[in-house]
mmCIF file of C-alpha atoms in Angstrom:
data_model
loop_
_atom_site.group_PDB
_atom_site.id
_atom_site.type_symbol
_atom_site.label_atom_id
_atom_site.label_comp_id
_atom_site.label_asym_id
_atom_site.label_seq_id
_atom_site.Cartn_x
_atom_site.Cartn_y
_atom_site.Cartn_z
ATOM 1 C CA MET A 1 110.126 88.509 99.159
ATOM 2 C CA ILE A 2 108.136 88.041 102.357
ATOM 3 C CA ALA A 3 107.281 84.618 103.681
ATOM 4 C CA LEU A 4 103.528 84.072 103.577
ATOM 5 C CA GLY A 5 101.747 81.840 106.036
ATOM 6 C CA ALA A 6 100.089 78.689 104.729
ATOM 7 C CA GLY A 7 96.718 80.318 104.100
ATOM 8 C CA ALA A 8 98.204 83.357 102.404
ATOM 9 C CA ALA A 9 100.577 81.249 100.346
ATOM 10 C CA ALA A 10 97.750 79.073 99.085
ATOM 11 C CA PHE A 11 95.740 82.107 98.130
ATOM 12 C CA ALA A 12 98.716 83.822 96.534
ATOM 13 C CA ALA A 13 99.188 80.792 94.287
ATOM 14 C CA MET A 14 95.916 81.783 92.655
ATOM 15 C CA ASP A 15 97.346 85.084 91.358
ATOM 16 C CA GLY A 16 96.153 85.703 87.848
ATOM 17 C CA VAL A 17 93.462 83.022 87.963
ATOM 18 C CA ALA A 18 89.900 84.227 87.548
ATOM 19 C CA ALA A 19 87.633 82.918 90.301
ATOM 20 C CA ALA A 20 83.878 83.113 90.457
ATOM 21 C CA GLY A 21 82.727 84.213 93.924
ATOM 22 C CA GLU A 22 79.335 84.609 95.501
ATOM 23 C CA ALA A 23 77.535 87.878 94.902
ATOM 24 C CA ALA A 24 78.496 89.032 98.379
ATOM 25 C CA ALA A 25 82.168 88.515 97.604
ATOM 26 C CA SER A 26 83.243 91.195 95.177
ATOM 27 C CA PRO A 27 85.991 90.291 92.693
ATOM 28 C CA ALA A 28 89.221 91.877 93.841
ATOM 29 C CA ALA A 29 91.970 93.200 91.644
ATOM 30 C CA GLY A 30 93.430 90.548 89.375
ATOM 31 C CA GLY A 31 90.190 88.554 89.330
ATOM 32 C CA LEU A 32 90.559 87.264 92.905
ATOM 33 C CA PRO A 33 87.667 87.122 95.388
ATOM 34 C CA THR A 34 88.089 88.836 98.735
ATOM 35 C CA LYS A 35 85.866 86.471 100.699
ATOM 36 C CA ASN A 36 88.404 83.749 101.557
ATOM 37 C CA LEU A 37 91.453 85.901 102.199
ATOM 38 C CA PRO A 38 93.564 85.207 105.288
ATOM 39 C CA SER A 39 92.568 87.304 108.288
ATOM 40 C CA ASP A 40 94.722 90.162 109.555
ATOM 41 C CA ALA A 41 95.814 87.863 112.367
ATOM 42 C CA GLU A 42 96.962 85.258 109.829
ATOM 43 C CA LEU A 43 98.680 87.877 107.697
ATOM 44 C CA ALA A 44 100.498 89.253 110.738
ATOM 45 C CA ARG A 45 101.744 85.810 111.744
ATOM 46 C CA SER A 46 103.023 85.227 108.199
ATOM 47 C CA LEU A 47 105.686 87.930 108.629
ATOM 48 C CA PRO A 48 109.083 87.223 110.212
ATOM 49 C CA GLY A 49 109.429 89.115 113.487
ATOM 50 C CA ASN A 50 106.772 87.487 115.673
ATOM 51 C CA PHE A 51 104.086 89.927 114.512
ATOM 52 C CA ARG A 52 100.612 89.737 115.997
ATOM 53 C CA SER A 53 97.315 91.515 115.316
ATOM 54 C CA HIS A 54 95.692 93.557 118.101
ATOM 55 C CA HIS A 55 92.895 96.039 118.793
ATOM 56 C CA ALA A 56 92.747 98.912 121.270
ATOM 57 C CA ASP A 57 89.951 101.252 122.359
ATOM 58 C CA VAL A 58 91.291 104.810 122.272
ATOM 59 C CA ASN A 59 89.878 108.328 121.948
ATOM 60 C CA GLY A 60 86.321 107.098 121.480
ATOM 61 C CA THR A 61 87.163 104.694 118.653
ATOM 62 C CA ARG A 62 88.784 101.286 118.123
ATOM 63 C CA LEU A 63 92.119 100.937 116.351
ATOM 64 C CA HIS A 64 93.641 97.854 114.797
ATOM 65 C CA TYR A 65 97.395 97.481 114.817
ATOM 66 C CA VAL A 66 100.020 94.839 114.135
ATOM 67 C CA ALA A 67 103.066 94.719 116.401
ATOM 68 C CA GLY A 68 106.288 92.734 116.393
ATOM 69 C CA GLY A 69 110.016 92.919 116.959
ATOM 70 C CA GLN A 70 111.962 94.262 119.908
ATOM 71 C CA GLY A 71 113.590 97.589 120.690
ATOM 72 C CA ASP A 72 112.525 101.215 120.743
ATOM 73 C CA PRO A 73 108.955 101.748 119.505
ATOM 74 C CA LEU A 74 108.449 102.672 115.848
ATOM 75 C CA VAL A 75 104.938 103.526 114.660
ATOM 76 C CA LEU A 76 104.145 103.034 110.956
ATOM 77 C CA LEU A 77 101.125 104.736 109.369
ATOM 78 C CA PRO A 78 100.038 103.741 105.827
ATOM 79 C CA GLY A 79 97.899 105.692 103.378
ATOM 80 C CA TRP A 80 95.005 105.463 100.915
ATOM 81 C CA PRO A 81 93.833 103.064 99.600
ATOM 82 C CA GLU A 82 95.917 100.654 101.646
ATOM 83 C CA THR A 83 96.133 99.155 105.141
ATOM 84 C CA TRP A 84 98.938 98.178 107.506
ATOM 85 C CA TRP A 85 99.760 95.503 104.877
ATOM 86 C CA ALA A 86 101.394 98.265 102.795
ATOM 87 C CA ASP A 87 104.384 98.044 105.160
ATOM 88 C CA ARG A 88 104.678 94.247 105.000
ATOM 89 C CA LYS A 89 107.956 94.399 103.056
ATOM 90 C CA ILE A 90 109.742 96.698 105.516
ATOM 91 C CA MET A 91 108.327 95.399 108.798
ATOM 92 C CA PRO A 92 110.550 92.280 109.114
ATOM 93 C CA ALA A 93 113.770 94.261 108.563
ATOM 94 C CA LEU A 94 112.686 97.013 110.949
ATOM 95 C CA ALA A 95 111.633 94.442 113.558
ATOM 96 C CA GLN A 96 115.280 93.445 113.903
ATOM 97 C CA HIS A 97 115.905 96.844 115.501
ATOM 98 C CA TYR A 98 112.572 98.180 116.800
ATOM 99 C CA ARG A 99 109.259 97.285 118.323
ATOM 100 C CA VAL A 100 107.279 97.903 115.133
ATOM 101 C CA ILE A 101 103.667 99.037 115.531
ATOM 102 C CA ALA A 102 101.865 99.215 112.162
ATOM 103 C CA VAL A 103 98.552 100.995 112.672
ATOM 104 C CA ASP A 104 95.317 101.045 110.711
ATOM 105 C CA ALA A 105 94.145 104.609 111.308
ATOM 106 C CA ARG A 106 90.589 105.624 112.111
ATOM 107 C CA GLY A 107 88.453 104.428 109.191
ATOM 108 C CA GLN A 108 91.176 102.201 107.744
ATOM 109 C CA GLY A 109 91.519 98.448 107.465
ATOM 110 C CA ALA A 110 90.230 96.631 110.532
ATOM 111 C CA SER A 111 89.902 99.803 112.621
ATOM 112 C CA ALA A 112 86.498 101.267 113.449
ATOM 113 C CA ARG A 113 84.763 103.664 111.051
ATOM 114 C CA PRO A 114 83.002 106.285 113.180
ATOM 115 C CA GLN A 115 80.918 109.042 111.644
ATOM 116 C CA ASP A 116 83.413 111.814 112.398
ATOM 117 C CA GLY A 117 86.920 112.569 113.622
ATOM 118 C CA TYR A 118 88.757 112.276 110.298
ATOM 119 C CA ASP A 119 90.734 115.494 110.572
ATOM 120 C CA LYS A 120 94.399 114.621 110.982
ATOM 121 C CA LYS A 121 94.621 116.252 114.412
ATOM 122 C CA THR A 122 91.992 113.875 115.804
ATOM 123 C CA MET A 123 93.557 110.913 114.015
ATOM 124 C CA ALA A 124 96.921 111.847 115.522
ATOM 125 C CA ARG A 125 95.268 111.949 118.940
ATOM 126 C CA ASP A 126 94.051 108.398 118.328
ATOM 127 C CA VAL A 127 97.637 107.294 117.746
ATOM 128 C CA TYR A 128 98.897 109.261 120.751
ATOM 129 C CA GLU A 129 96.411 107.545 123.049
ATOM 130 C CA LEU A 130 97.363 104.172 121.558
ATOM 131 C CA VAL A 131 101.026 104.889 122.256
ATOM 132 C CA ARG A 132 100.242 105.791 125.866
ATOM 133 C CA GLN A 133 98.027 102.744 126.299
ATOM 134 C CA LEU A 134 100.918 100.565 125.123
ATOM 135 C CA GLY A 135 103.070 102.080 127.853
ATOM 136 C CA TYR A 136 105.346 104.353 125.816
ATOM 137 C CA ARG A 137 106.107 107.972 126.655
ATOM 138 C CA SER A 138 107.572 108.664 123.211
ATOM 139 C CA VAL A 139 107.984 106.893 119.867
ATOM 140 C CA ASN A 140 109.612 107.166 116.497
ATOM 141 C CA ILE A 141 106.955 107.596 113.830
ATOM 142 C CA ALA A 142 106.889 107.229 110.037
ATOM 143 C CA GLY A 143 103.972 107.771 107.682
ATOM 144 C CA HIS A 144 103.201 107.492 103.987
ATOM 145 C CA ASP A 145 100.457 109.333 102.081
ATOM 146 C CA ILE A 146 97.514 109.965 104.468
ATOM 147 C CA GLY A 147 99.670 108.345 107.131
ATOM 148 C CA ALA A 148 102.333 111.022 106.603
ATOM 149 C CA MET A 149 99.715 113.709 107.224
ATOM 150 C CA VAL A 150 98.766 112.030 110.504
ATOM 151 C CA ALA A 151 102.414 111.497 111.463
ATOM 152 C CA TYR A 152 103.210 115.191 110.999
ATOM 153 C CA SER A 153 100.149 116.149 113.038
ATOM 154 C CA PHE A 154 101.313 113.737 115.746
ATOM 155 C CA ALA A 155 104.661 115.538 115.967
ATOM 156 C CA ALA A 156 103.044 118.988 115.827
ATOM 157 C CA ASN A 157 100.488 118.273 118.540
ATOM 158 C CA HIS A 158 102.461 115.835 120.698
ATOM 159 C CA PRO A 159 106.124 116.861 120.445
ATOM 160 C CA ASP A 160 107.018 115.356 123.811
ATOM 161 C CA ALA A 161 105.772 111.982 122.545
ATOM 162 C CA THR A 162 107.783 112.200 119.310
ATOM 163 C CA ARG A 163 111.402 111.093 119.129
ATOM 164 C CA ARG A 164 111.904 111.354 115.375
ATOM 165 C CA LEU A 165 109.591 111.784 112.392
ATOM 166 C CA ALA A 166 109.858 110.384 108.853
ATOM 167 C CA LEU A 167 107.518 111.523 106.077
ATOM 168 C CA LEU A 168 107.246 109.404 102.935
ATOM 169 C CA ASP A 169 106.205 111.163 99.709
ATOM 170 C CA VAL A 170 103.551 113.397 101.329
ATOM 171 C CA THR A 171 103.451 116.301 103.782
ATOM 172 C CA HIS A 172 100.679 117.755 105.932
ATOM 173 C CA PRO A 173 97.823 119.493 104.048
ATOM 174 C CA ASP A 174 98.387 123.210 103.525
ATOM 175 C CA GLN A 175 97.256 126.038 101.256
ATOM 176 C CA SER A 176 99.008 124.491 98.260
ATOM 177 C CA LEU A 177 96.197 121.925 97.974
ATOM 178 C CA TYR A 178 93.921 124.721 96.790
ATOM 179 C CA GLU A 179 96.176 125.020 93.747
ATOM 180 C CA LEU A 180 95.668 121.439 92.545
ATOM 181 C CA ARG A 181 94.447 121.574 88.956
ATOM 182 C CA MET A 182 91.475 119.560 87.785
ATOM 183 C CA LEU A 183 92.600 119.708 84.164
ATOM 184 C CA LEU A 184 96.224 119.229 83.166
ATOM 185 C CA PRO A 185 97.756 119.894 79.762
ATOM 186 C CA PRO A 186 98.858 116.705 77.996
ATOM 187 C CA ASN A 187 102.032 115.072 79.314
ATOM 188 C CA THR A 188 102.498 117.527 82.183
ATOM 189 C CA GLY A 189 101.900 115.335 85.198
ATOM 190 C CA PHE A 190 99.710 112.829 87.010
ATOM 191 C CA ASN A 191 96.132 113.976 87.578
ATOM 192 C CA MET A 192 95.278 113.349 91.236
ATOM 193 C CA TRP A 193 91.551 113.213 90.502
ATOM 194 C CA TRP A 194 90.682 111.463 93.777
ATOM 195 C CA PHE A 195 91.323 114.618 95.824
ATOM 196 C CA ALA A 196 88.245 116.152 94.195
ATOM 197 C CA PHE A 197 86.193 112.977 93.759
ATOM 198 C CA ASN A 198 86.597 111.923 97.392
ATOM 199 C CA GLN A 199 85.310 115.325 98.504
ATOM 200 C CA VAL A 200 81.838 114.624 97.144
ATOM 201 C CA GLN A 201 79.517 113.656 99.992
ATOM 202 C CA GLY A 202 77.811 110.305 99.509
ATOM 203 C CA LEU A 203 78.567 109.739 95.827
ATOM 204 C CA PRO A 204 81.805 107.695 95.983
ATOM 205 C CA GLN A 205 80.313 104.967 98.171
ATOM 206 C CA ASP A 206 77.157 104.813 96.051
ATOM 207 C CA LEU A 207 79.176 104.442 92.852
ATOM 208 C CA LEU A 208 82.004 102.230 94.072
ATOM 209 C CA THR A 209 80.568 99.800 96.613
ATOM 210 C CA GLY A 210 81.356 96.369 95.188
ATOM 211 C CA ARG A 211 83.595 97.984 92.570
ATOM 212 C CA PHE A 212 86.354 99.668 94.564
ATOM 213 C CA TRP A 213 88.820 97.077 93.342
ATOM 214 C CA ARG A 214 88.690 98.972 90.038
ATOM 215 C CA VAL A 215 90.120 102.050 91.789
ATOM 216 C CA ILE A 216 92.857 99.947 93.357
ATOM 217 C CA ASP A 217 93.680 98.394 89.987
ATOM 218 C CA TRP A 218 93.737 101.782 88.256
ATOM 219 C CA LEU A 219 96.036 103.338 90.840
ATOM 220 C CA PHE A 220 98.546 100.501 90.873
ATOM 221 C CA ASP A 221 98.366 99.920 87.122
ATOM 222 C CA ASN A 222 99.260 103.570 86.552
ATOM 223 C CA SER A 223 101.651 104.381 89.392
ATOM 224 C CA LEU A 224 103.754 101.343 90.306
ATOM 225 C CA TYR A 225 107.402 101.395 89.303
ATOM 226 C CA ASP A 226 107.143 97.667 88.575
ATOM 227 C CA GLN A 227 103.813 95.847 88.362
ATOM 228 C CA SER A 228 105.225 92.873 90.255
ATOM 229 C CA ASN A 229 105.724 95.031 93.355
ATOM 230 C CA VAL A 230 102.048 94.717 94.354
ATOM 231 C CA SER A 231 100.566 91.328 93.508
ATOM 232 C CA ALA A 232 96.959 90.402 92.852
ATOM 233 C CA PHE A 233 96.930 88.944 96.362
ATOM 234 C CA ASP A 234 98.064 92.265 97.860
ATOM 235 C CA ARG A 235 95.442 94.138 95.864
ATOM 236 C CA ALA A 236 92.796 91.753 97.152
ATOM 237 C CA VAL A 237 93.841 92.502 100.733
ATOM 238 C CA TYR A 238 93.299 96.208 100.093
ATOM 239 C CA ALA A 239 90.044 95.621 98.211
ATOM 240 C CA ARG A 240 88.629 93.702 101.163
ATOM 241 C CA ALA A 241 89.185 96.730 103.399
ATOM 242 C CA TYR A 242 87.646 99.318 101.070
ATOM 243 C CA ASP A 243 85.157 97.545 98.817
ATOM 244 C CA ASN A 244 82.099 98.265 100.960
ATOM 245 C CA HIS A 245 79.882 101.274 101.653
ATOM 246 C CA ASP A 246 81.276 102.100 105.093
ATOM 247 C CA GLY A 247 84.895 101.592 104.110
ATOM 248 C CA ILE A 248 84.564 103.985 101.184
ATOM 249 C CA ARG A 249 82.657 106.543 103.293
ATOM 250 C CA ALA A 250 85.314 106.534 106.000
ATOM 251 C CA SER A 251 88.273 106.784 103.626
ATOM 252 C CA CYS A 252 86.650 109.650 101.737
ATOM 253 C CA ALA A 253 86.199 111.396 105.083
ATOM 254 C CA TRP A 254 89.990 111.758 105.288
ATOM 255 C CA TYR A 255 89.767 113.966 102.201
ATOM 256 C CA GLN A 256 86.593 115.734 103.258
ATOM 257 C CA ALA A 257 88.489 116.908 106.363
ATOM 258 C CA LEU A 258 91.248 118.595 104.345
ATOM 259 C CA ASN A 259 89.836 122.096 104.842
ATOM 260 C CA GLN A 260 90.019 121.589 108.604
ATOM 261 C CA ASP A 261 93.523 120.165 108.247
ATOM 262 C CA ILE A 262 94.641 123.251 106.328
ATOM 263 C CA ALA A 263 93.139 125.496 109.010
ATOM 264 C CA ASP A 264 94.890 123.486 111.732
ATOM 265 C CA MET A 265 98.198 123.712 109.886
ATOM 266 C CA LYS A 266 98.036 127.511 110.143
ATOM 267 C CA THR A 267 98.102 127.192 113.941
ATOM 268 C CA TYR A 268 101.227 125.014 114.059
ATOM 269 C CA GLY A 269 104.741 126.299 114.395
ATOM 270 C CA LYS A 270 107.626 124.396 112.874
ATOM 271 C CA VAL A 271 108.050 120.942 114.352
ATOM 272 C CA THR A 272 111.309 120.798 116.276
ATOM 273 C CA VAL A 273 111.966 117.046 116.364
ATOM 274 C CA PRO A 274 114.463 115.544 113.902
ATOM 275 C CA VAL A 275 112.727 114.977 110.556
ATOM 276 C CA LEU A 276 113.543 112.837 107.529
ATOM 277 C CA GLY A 277 111.885 113.134 104.133
ATOM 278 C CA MET A 278 111.770 110.484 101.416
ATOM 279 C CA ALA A 279 110.100 110.892 98.038
ATOM 280 C CA CYS A 280 109.800 109.588 94.514
ATOM 281 C CA PRO A 281 111.237 111.768 91.725
ATOM 282 C CA SER A 282 107.974 113.575 90.917
ATOM 283 C CA GLU A 283 107.362 114.571 94.552
ATOM 284 C CA PHE A 284 110.929 115.097 95.715
ATOM 285 C CA GLU A 285 111.167 118.850 95.206
ATOM 286 C CA HIS A 286 107.741 119.516 96.714
ATOM 287 C CA VAL A 287 108.494 117.489 99.835
ATOM 288 C CA ARG A 288 111.962 119.029 100.170
ATOM 289 C CA THR A 289 110.788 122.639 99.958
ATOM 290 C CA THR A 290 107.772 122.004 102.180
ATOM 291 C CA LEU A 291 109.854 120.404 104.930
ATOM 292 C CA ALA A 292 112.191 123.387 104.913
ATOM 293 C CA ASN A 293 109.197 125.555 105.809
ATOM 294 C CA VAL A 294 107.500 123.342 108.399
ATOM 295 C CA ALA A 295 110.384 121.672 110.261
ATOM 296 C CA SER A 296 113.370 123.250 111.988
ATOM 297 C CA ASP A 297 115.567 120.134 112.158
ATOM 298 C CA VAL A 298 115.474 118.357 108.802
ATOM 299 C CA ARG A 299 118.179 115.698 108.947
ATOM 300 C CA GLY A 300 117.908 114.532 105.365
ATOM 301 C CA MET A 301 115.913 114.322 102.160
ATOM 302 C CA VAL A 302 116.345 110.971 100.428
ATOM 303 C CA PRO A 303 115.234 110.303 96.834
ATOM 304 C CA VAL A 304 113.634 106.979 95.952
ATOM 305 C CA PRO A 305 114.285 106.806 92.199
ATOM 306 C CA LYS A 306 112.728 103.369 91.729
ATOM 307 C CA SER A 307 109.286 104.482 92.861
ATOM 308 C CA MET A 308 106.339 106.489 91.577
ATOM 309 C CA HIS A 309 104.635 106.907 94.996
ATOM 310 C CA TRP A 310 104.393 103.517 96.711
ATOM 311 C CA LEU A 311 107.797 103.774 98.366
ATOM 312 C CA THR A 312 107.550 100.861 100.805
ATOM 313 C CA GLU A 313 106.350 98.504 98.079
ATOM 314 C CA ASP A 314 108.490 99.740 95.192
ATOM 315 C CA ASP A 315 111.826 99.833 97.038
ATOM 316 C CA PRO A 316 111.469 98.296 100.509
ATOM 317 C CA GLU A 317 115.202 97.673 100.882
ATOM 318 C CA LEU A 318 116.075 101.352 100.434
ATOM 319 C CA VAL A 319 113.220 102.483 102.664
ATOM 320 C CA SER A 320 113.968 100.080 105.517
ATOM 321 C CA ARG A 321 117.702 100.811 105.367
ATOM 322 C CA THR A 322 117.130 104.577 105.335
ATOM 323 C CA LEU A 323 114.658 104.454 108.216
ATOM 324 C CA THR A 324 117.027 102.297 110.273
ATOM 325 C CA ASP A 325 119.890 104.731 109.663
ATOM 326 C CA PHE A 326 117.686 107.671 110.645
ATOM 327 C CA PHE A 327 115.962 106.258 113.713
ATOM 328 C CA GLY A 328 119.216 104.724 114.969
#
């Protein structure tokens, strides 16, 4: 259990209590309003490890990141539909060994939402320029979901800046995405409908602005190992970041760039840095076989049995321990 700051703790005490907000403050998951949430700066300070919130202008955009701890640099990249807060449970433990840098990617959280640049190669360049601006020649890097795609692209395009790479539950987009089925037979798997829905230009933000908390609720209600692993407060933090027209547009752009990502993947050779894979049971075999084809130095493939996708939130102890063992 993380220690929340005073503002976050007071808000968290409201979990499960319906609150009527102003029209401009959409109801977040669990019936909580997003308007009076603690800021990213307050959330960062609530974590053990002397974490602080920062911004940096890089590669023509502005990135938000939270940094804390001491030691070799470790970059953490979260996925959709989350923010740097997705790593809140592992950041304090990792900060005992590393300088942890949890990044909101282009279009995510408190980072800027430009009109373009959402292919993973450009997003990886954003992170590379951030790393250089912070004074590091090379970093360890770990990503989950969309963040894993960016992390792999970082290693593929900037190998000299990559010490070690960890991919959590997802690999870089490749031809296999064209085989995703829109209709599944009963009881044969989880329908990842958002890959298709998020491809539609303009429609998601028109339909979901002010309602995106419903997507967050649906995803967590249907794919958390234990519902207590992501509280109503946590869901509200994510809803604040996405429950607006520009936030939805930018996050959908990550998916609308998948064709370019697949084309870019064809130009990459195998990454040569040491690689670790972690995955929930349903994704384990896919991640394992994919890594064998795209990385020449796979040091391990670790199952996370008590998770259904949200590895850092479902089993933070296993994830933080495994990452510490791998990054050294």
